[in-house]
PDB file of C-alpha atoms in Angstrom:
ATOM      1  CA  MET P1105      59.789 -49.097 123.182  1.00 57.00           C
ATOM      2  CA  ALA P1106      61.879 -47.888 120.249  1.00 63.00           C
ATOM      3  CA  GLU P1107      64.592 -45.362 120.940  1.00 69.00           C
ATOM      4  CA  VAL P1108      63.832 -41.985 119.396  1.00 63.00           C
ATOM      5  CA  PRO P1109      66.810 -40.538 117.507  1.00 65.00           C
ATOM      6  CA  LEU P1110      68.189 -37.252 118.774  1.00 63.00           C
ATOM      7  CA  ILE P1111      67.550 -34.459 116.285  1.00 64.00           C
ATOM      8  CA  HIS P1112      69.562 -31.259 116.372  1.00 58.00           C
ATOM      9  CA  ALA P1113      68.367 -28.006 114.892  1.00 77.00           C
ATOM     10  CA  LYS P1114      71.878 -27.139 113.711  1.00 91.00           C
ATOM     11  CA  PRO P1115      74.828 -29.288 112.669  1.00 97.00           C
ATOM     12  CA  THR P1116      77.954 -29.456 114.838  1.00 97.00           C
ATOM     13  CA  LEU P1117      81.274 -28.024 113.718  1.00 98.00           C
ATOM     14  CA  THR P1118      82.274 -31.597 112.803  1.00 97.00           C
ATOM     15  CA  ASP P1119      79.253 -31.811 110.501  1.00 97.00           C
ATOM     16  CA  LEU P1120      80.007 -28.426 108.924  1.00 98.00           C
ATOM     17  CA  LEU P1121      83.674 -29.288 108.343  1.00 98.00           C
ATOM     18  CA  THR P1122      82.729 -32.686 106.902  1.00 97.00           C
ATOM     19  CA  ILE P1123      80.430 -31.207 104.262  1.00 96.00           C
ATOM     20  CA  GLU P1124      82.559 -28.137 103.436  1.00 96.00           C
ATOM     21  CA  PRO P1125      84.681 -29.236 100.459  1.00 96.00           C
ATOM     22  CA  SER P1126      86.813 -26.087 100.435  1.00 97.00           C
ATOM     23  CA  ALA P1127      88.027 -26.840 104.002  1.00 97.00           C
ATOM     24  CA  SER P1128      88.895 -30.502 103.467  1.00 97.00           C
ATOM     25  CA  ILE P1129      92.669 -30.060 103.842  1.00 97.00           C
ATOM     26  CA  PHE P1130      92.311 -28.124 107.121  1.00 98.00           C
ATOM     27  CA  TYR P1131      89.871 -30.729 108.456  1.00 98.00           C
ATOM     28  CA  SER P1132      92.148 -33.557 107.344  1.00 97.00           C
ATOM     29  CA  TYR P1133      94.946 -32.073 109.472  1.00 96.00           C
ATOM     30  CA  ALA P1134      92.565 -31.376 112.381  1.00 97.00           C
ATOM     31  CA  ARG P1135      91.204 -34.943 112.423  1.00 96.00           C
ATOM     32  CA  GLU P1136      94.716 -36.207 113.247  1.00 93.00           C
ATOM     33  CA  LEU P1137      94.469 -34.463 116.630  1.00 95.00           C
ATOM     34  CA  GLU P1138      92.606 -35.245 119.837  1.00 95.00           C
ATOM     35  CA  LEU P1139      91.272 -31.687 119.936  1.00 94.00           C
ATOM     36  CA  SER P1140      89.091 -32.451 116.895  1.00 95.00           C
ATOM     37  CA  ALA P1141      86.722 -34.346 119.224  1.00 96.00           C
ATOM     38  CA  ARG P1142      85.743 -30.935 120.555  1.00 97.00           C
ATOM     39  CA  PHE P1143      84.232 -30.081 117.146  1.00 97.00           C
ATOM     40  CA  ALA P1144      81.494 -32.670 117.828  1.00 97.00           C
ATOM     41  CA  ASP P1145      80.937 -31.818 121.500  1.00 97.00           C
ATOM     42  CA  GLU P1146      77.594 -30.049 121.927  1.00 95.00           C
ATOM     43  CA  ARG P1147      78.811 -28.431 125.172  1.00 96.00           C
ATOM     44  CA  GLU P1148      81.675 -26.608 123.447  1.00 96.00           C
ATOM     45  CA  ARG P1149      81.445 -23.087 122.089  1.00 97.00           C
ATOM     46  CA  LEU P1150      84.246 -22.683 119.544  1.00 98.00           C
ATOM     47  CA  THR P1151      85.153 -20.361 116.715  1.00 98.00           C
ATOM     48  CA  VAL P1152      87.091 -22.031 113.895  1.00 98.00           C
ATOM     49  CA  PHE P1153      88.913 -20.094 111.180  1.00 98.00           C
ATOM     50  CA  ALA P1154      89.418 -22.755 108.498  1.00 98.00           C
ATOM     51  CA  PRO P1155      91.778 -21.849 105.656  1.00 98.00           C
ATOM     52  CA  THR P1156      90.476 -22.824 102.238  1.00 98.00           C
ATOM     53  CA  ASN P1157      92.225 -25.619 100.359  1.00 98.00           C
ATOM     54  CA  LYS P1158      93.636 -22.985  98.015  1.00 97.00           C
ATOM     55  CA  ALA P1159      95.128 -21.092 100.987  1.00 97.00           C
ATOM     56  CA  VAL P1160      96.752 -24.240 102.382  1.00 96.00           C
ATOM     57  CA  MET P1161      98.124 -25.224  98.970  1.00 95.00           C
ATOM     58  CA  ALA P1162      99.673 -21.744  98.621  1.00 94.00           C
ATOM     59  CA  LEU P1163     101.710 -22.092 101.839  1.00 93.00           C
ATOM     60  CA  ALA P1164     105.460 -22.195 101.206  1.00 90.00           C
ATOM     61  CA  ARG P1165     105.761 -24.638 104.110  1.00 87.00           C
ATOM     62  CA  LYS P1166     102.911 -27.041 104.768  1.00 87.00           C
ATOM     63  CA  PRO P1167     101.516 -27.313 108.319  1.00 89.00           C
ATOM     64  CA  HIS P1168     103.350 -30.554 109.152  1.00 86.00           C
ATOM     65  CA  GLN P1169     106.665 -28.918 108.182  1.00 85.00           C
ATOM     66  CA  GLY P1170     106.347 -26.142 110.746  1.00 72.00           C
ATOM     67  CA  PRO P1171     107.644 -22.577 110.439  1.00 70.00           C
ATOM     68  CA  ALA P1172     110.846 -21.833 108.541  1.00 63.00           C
ATOM     69  CA  GLY P1173     113.938 -22.632 110.576  1.00 59.00           C
ATOM     70  CA  SER P1174     112.171 -25.223 112.742  1.00 55.00           C
ATOM     71  CA  LEU P1175     114.595 -27.908 111.523  1.00 55.00           C
ATOM     72  CA  GLU P1176     118.107 -26.934 110.537  1.00 56.00           C
ATOM     73  CA  ASP P1177     119.432 -28.231 107.218  1.00 55.00           C
ATOM     74  CA  GLY P1178     121.858 -31.102 107.541  1.00 61.00           C
ATOM     75  CA  ILE P1179     120.610 -32.275 110.955  1.00 70.00           C
ATOM     76  CA  THR P1180     119.674 -35.936 110.975  1.00 75.00           C
ATOM     77  CA  ILE P1181     116.786 -37.057 113.173  1.00 76.00           C
ATOM     78  CA  SER P1182     115.087 -40.412 113.574  1.00 79.00           C
ATOM     79  CA  GLU P1183     111.810 -41.216 111.863  1.00 80.00           C
ATOM     80  CA  GLU P1184     110.103 -41.209 115.267  1.00 82.00           C
ATOM     81  CA  GLU P1185     111.495 -37.750 116.076  1.00 81.00           C
ATOM     82  CA  PHE P1186     110.370 -36.524 112.658  1.00 79.00           C
ATOM     83  CA  ASP P1187     106.841 -37.930 113.193  1.00 82.00           C
ATOM     84  CA  ASN P1188     106.611 -36.323 116.641  1.00 84.00           C
ATOM     85  CA  MET P1189     107.841 -32.993 115.281  1.00 86.00           C
ATOM     86  CA  SER P1190     105.362 -33.154 112.377  1.00 87.00           C
ATOM     87  CA  ARG P1191     102.474 -33.988 114.734  1.00 91.00           C
ATOM     88  CA  LYS P1192     103.403 -31.054 117.011  1.00 92.00           C
ATOM     89  CA  ASN P1193     103.651 -28.699 114.018  1.00 92.00           C
ATOM     90  CA  VAL P1194     100.166 -29.752 112.863  1.00 94.00           C
ATOM     91  CA  GLU P1195      98.769 -29.321 116.372  1.00 95.00           C
ATOM     92  CA  ASN P1196     100.248 -25.817 116.628  1.00 95.00           C
ATOM     93  CA  TRP P1197      98.938 -24.827 113.199  1.00 96.00           C
ATOM     94  CA  VAL P1198      95.405 -26.123 113.781  1.00 97.00           C
ATOM     95  CA  SER P1199      95.301 -24.689 117.331  1.00 97.00           C
ATOM     96  CA  ALA P1200      96.228 -21.230 116.017  1.00 96.00           C
ATOM     97  CA  HIS P1201      92.983 -21.287 113.979  1.00 97.00           C
ATOM     98  CA  ILE P1202      90.599 -22.006 116.888  1.00 98.00           C
ATOM     99  CA  LEU P1203      89.202 -19.666 119.534  1.00 98.00           C
ATOM    100  CA  PRO P1204      87.767 -21.232 122.710  1.00 97.00           C
ATOM    101  CA  GLU P1205      84.696 -18.980 122.589  1.00 96.00           C
ATOM    102  CA  SER P1206      81.673 -18.376 120.413  1.00 97.00           C
ATOM    103  CA  PRO P1207      80.135 -16.084 119.428  1.00 95.00           C
ATOM    104  CA  ILE P1208      82.889 -13.495 119.221  1.00 96.00           C
ATOM    105  CA  SER P1209      82.986  -9.760 118.667  1.00 94.00           C
ATOM    106  CA  PHE P1210      85.123  -8.399 115.864  1.00 93.00           C
ATOM    107  CA  ASP P1211      86.721  -5.675 117.959  1.00 89.00           C
ATOM    108  CA  THR P1212      90.407  -4.824 117.929  1.00 84.00           C
ATOM    109  CA  ARG P1213      91.309  -6.615 121.171  1.00 88.00           C
ATOM    110  CA  ASP P1214      93.374  -9.806 121.165  1.00 93.00           C
ATOM    111  CA  HIS P1215      91.397 -13.049 121.001  1.00 96.00           C
ATOM    112  CA  PRO P1216      93.443 -15.932 122.501  1.00 96.00           C
ATOM    113  CA  THR P1217      93.535 -19.139 120.443  1.00 97.00           C
ATOM    114  CA  PHE P1218      94.010 -22.746 121.551  1.00 97.00           C
ATOM    115  CA  LEU P1219      97.718 -22.252 120.851  1.00 96.00           C
ATOM    116  CA  HIS P1220      99.491 -20.995 123.966  1.00 93.00           C
ATOM    117  CA  ARG P1221     100.613 -17.350 123.578  1.00 93.00           C
ATOM    118  CA  LYS P1222      98.916 -16.925 120.208  1.00 95.00           C
ATOM    119  CA  SER P1223      96.048 -14.483 119.757  1.00 95.00           C
ATOM    120  CA  ILE P1224      94.121 -13.302 116.741  1.00 95.00           C
ATOM    121  CA  THR P1225      93.491  -9.607 116.223  1.00 94.00           C
ATOM    122  CA  PHE P1226      90.917  -8.133 113.860  1.00 95.00           C
ATOM    123  CA  THR P1227      91.537  -5.019 111.805  1.00 94.00           C
ATOM    124  CA  PRO P1228      88.551  -3.057 110.468  1.00 92.00           C
ATOM    125  CA  THR P1229      88.550  -2.704 106.675  1.00 90.00           C
ATOM    126  CA  SER P1230      85.378  -0.685 106.167  1.00 77.00           C
ATOM    127  CA  LYS P1231      82.737   1.198 108.087  1.00 75.00           C
ATOM    128  CA  ASP P1232      79.502  -0.419 109.197  1.00 72.00           C
ATOM    129  CA  ASP P1233      77.054   0.315 106.394  1.00 76.00           C
ATOM    130  CA  GLY P1234      74.310  -1.704 108.074  1.00 75.00           C
ATOM    131  CA  ASN P1235      74.103  -4.047 105.076  1.00 82.00           C
ATOM    132  CA  SER P1236      77.086  -6.337 105.563  1.00 87.00           C
ATOM    133  CA  ALA P1237      77.958  -8.861 108.261  1.00 92.00           C
ATOM    134  CA  PRO P1238      80.512  -7.720 110.870  1.00 92.00           C
ATOM    135  CA  TRP P1239      82.906 -10.518 109.866  1.00 94.00           C
ATOM    136  CA  SER P1240      83.026  -9.212 106.295  1.00 93.00           C
ATOM    137  CA  ARG P1241      84.365  -5.843 107.460  1.00 93.00           C
ATOM    138  CA  VAL P1242      87.572  -7.078 109.139  1.00 95.00           C
ATOM    139  CA  THR P1243      90.798  -8.872 108.352  1.00 95.00           C
ATOM    140  CA  LEU P1244      92.735 -11.170 110.661  1.00 94.00           C
ATOM    141  CA  ASP P1245      96.463 -11.213 111.282  1.00 87.00           C
ATOM    142  CA  ASP P1246      98.566 -10.673 108.148  1.00 85.00           C
ATOM    143  CA  GLY P1247      95.560  -9.396 106.157  1.00 93.00           C
ATOM    144  CA  VAL P1248      93.757 -12.756 106.069  1.00 96.00           C
ATOM    145  CA  ARG P1249      90.152 -12.189 104.980  1.00 96.00           C
ATOM    146  CA  ILE P1250      87.070 -14.029 106.192  1.00 97.00           C
ATOM    147  CA  ILE P1251      85.214 -15.138 103.071  1.00 96.00           C
ATOM    148  CA  GLY P1252      82.339 -17.160 104.507  1.00 97.00           C
ATOM    149  CA  MET P1253      80.527 -18.151 107.694  1.00 97.00           C
ATOM    150  CA  LYS P1254      78.421 -21.092 108.852  1.00 97.00           C
ATOM    151  CA  GLU P1255      76.809 -21.451 112.257  1.00 97.00           C
ATOM    152  CA  GLY P1256      76.838 -24.756 114.083  1.00 97.00           C
ATOM    153  CA  SER P1257      75.182 -25.927 117.266  1.00 97.00           C
ATOM    154  CA  ASN P1258      78.481 -25.644 119.126  1.00 97.00           C
ATOM    155  CA  GLY P1259      80.172 -22.717 117.430  1.00 98.00           C
ATOM    156  CA  VAL P1260      80.895 -20.865 114.224  1.00 98.00           C
ATOM    157  CA  LEU P1261      82.974 -21.895 111.225  1.00 98.00           C
ATOM    158  CA  TYR P1262      84.597 -19.049 109.294  1.00 98.00           C
ATOM    159  CA  MET P1263      86.294 -19.771 105.989  1.00 98.00           C
ATOM    160  CA  VAL P1264      89.454 -17.694 105.523  1.00 98.00           C
ATOM    161  CA  ASP P1265      91.555 -16.987 102.445  1.00 97.00           C
ATOM    162  CA  GLY P1266      94.896 -17.451 104.204  1.00 96.00           C
ATOM    163  CA  SER P1267      96.635 -19.173 107.058  1.00 95.00           C
ATOM    164  CA  ILE P1268      97.154 -17.714 110.501  1.00 94.00           C
ATOM    165  CA  SER P1269     100.871 -17.662 111.239  1.00 89.00           C
ATOM    166  CA  TYR P1270     102.005 -18.992 114.581  1.00 82.00           C
ATOM    167  CA  ASP P1271     105.802 -18.674 114.584  1.00 73.00           C
TER     168      ASP P1271
END
């Protein structure tokens, strides 16, 4: 008897990130990490805030470089130490963009991310007119706007026009 392929009504977060060209830099960083396996896990319920390529390109310090002051000028470290530091910086940056719950409410309470001691807070930007999606009426930390949304079988992918700071 031939095996019947499994058909899902909705794509996973992995599928959504794979076909979203404007999130390719974020997904490229995320794929370097073990946590990216969770994007394909049907049992997960995640919320991902993926910065657009334009938002990542506009960062003064790229995710692998970490926040300003994370490596003092003039200090010499080995290539292995540099690689480990870069990997940890990427993990922190990606983790700051993922909530371990979905769906979420866009209230003003703190929403903890995968990054220890980092939460995202939403700030209302306009009143509910009944015609727009709740996500379009809020900003995230530092005024980052949600500019798009796609639902997956294991969570929601929101495209954002900036990066969530984690320092």
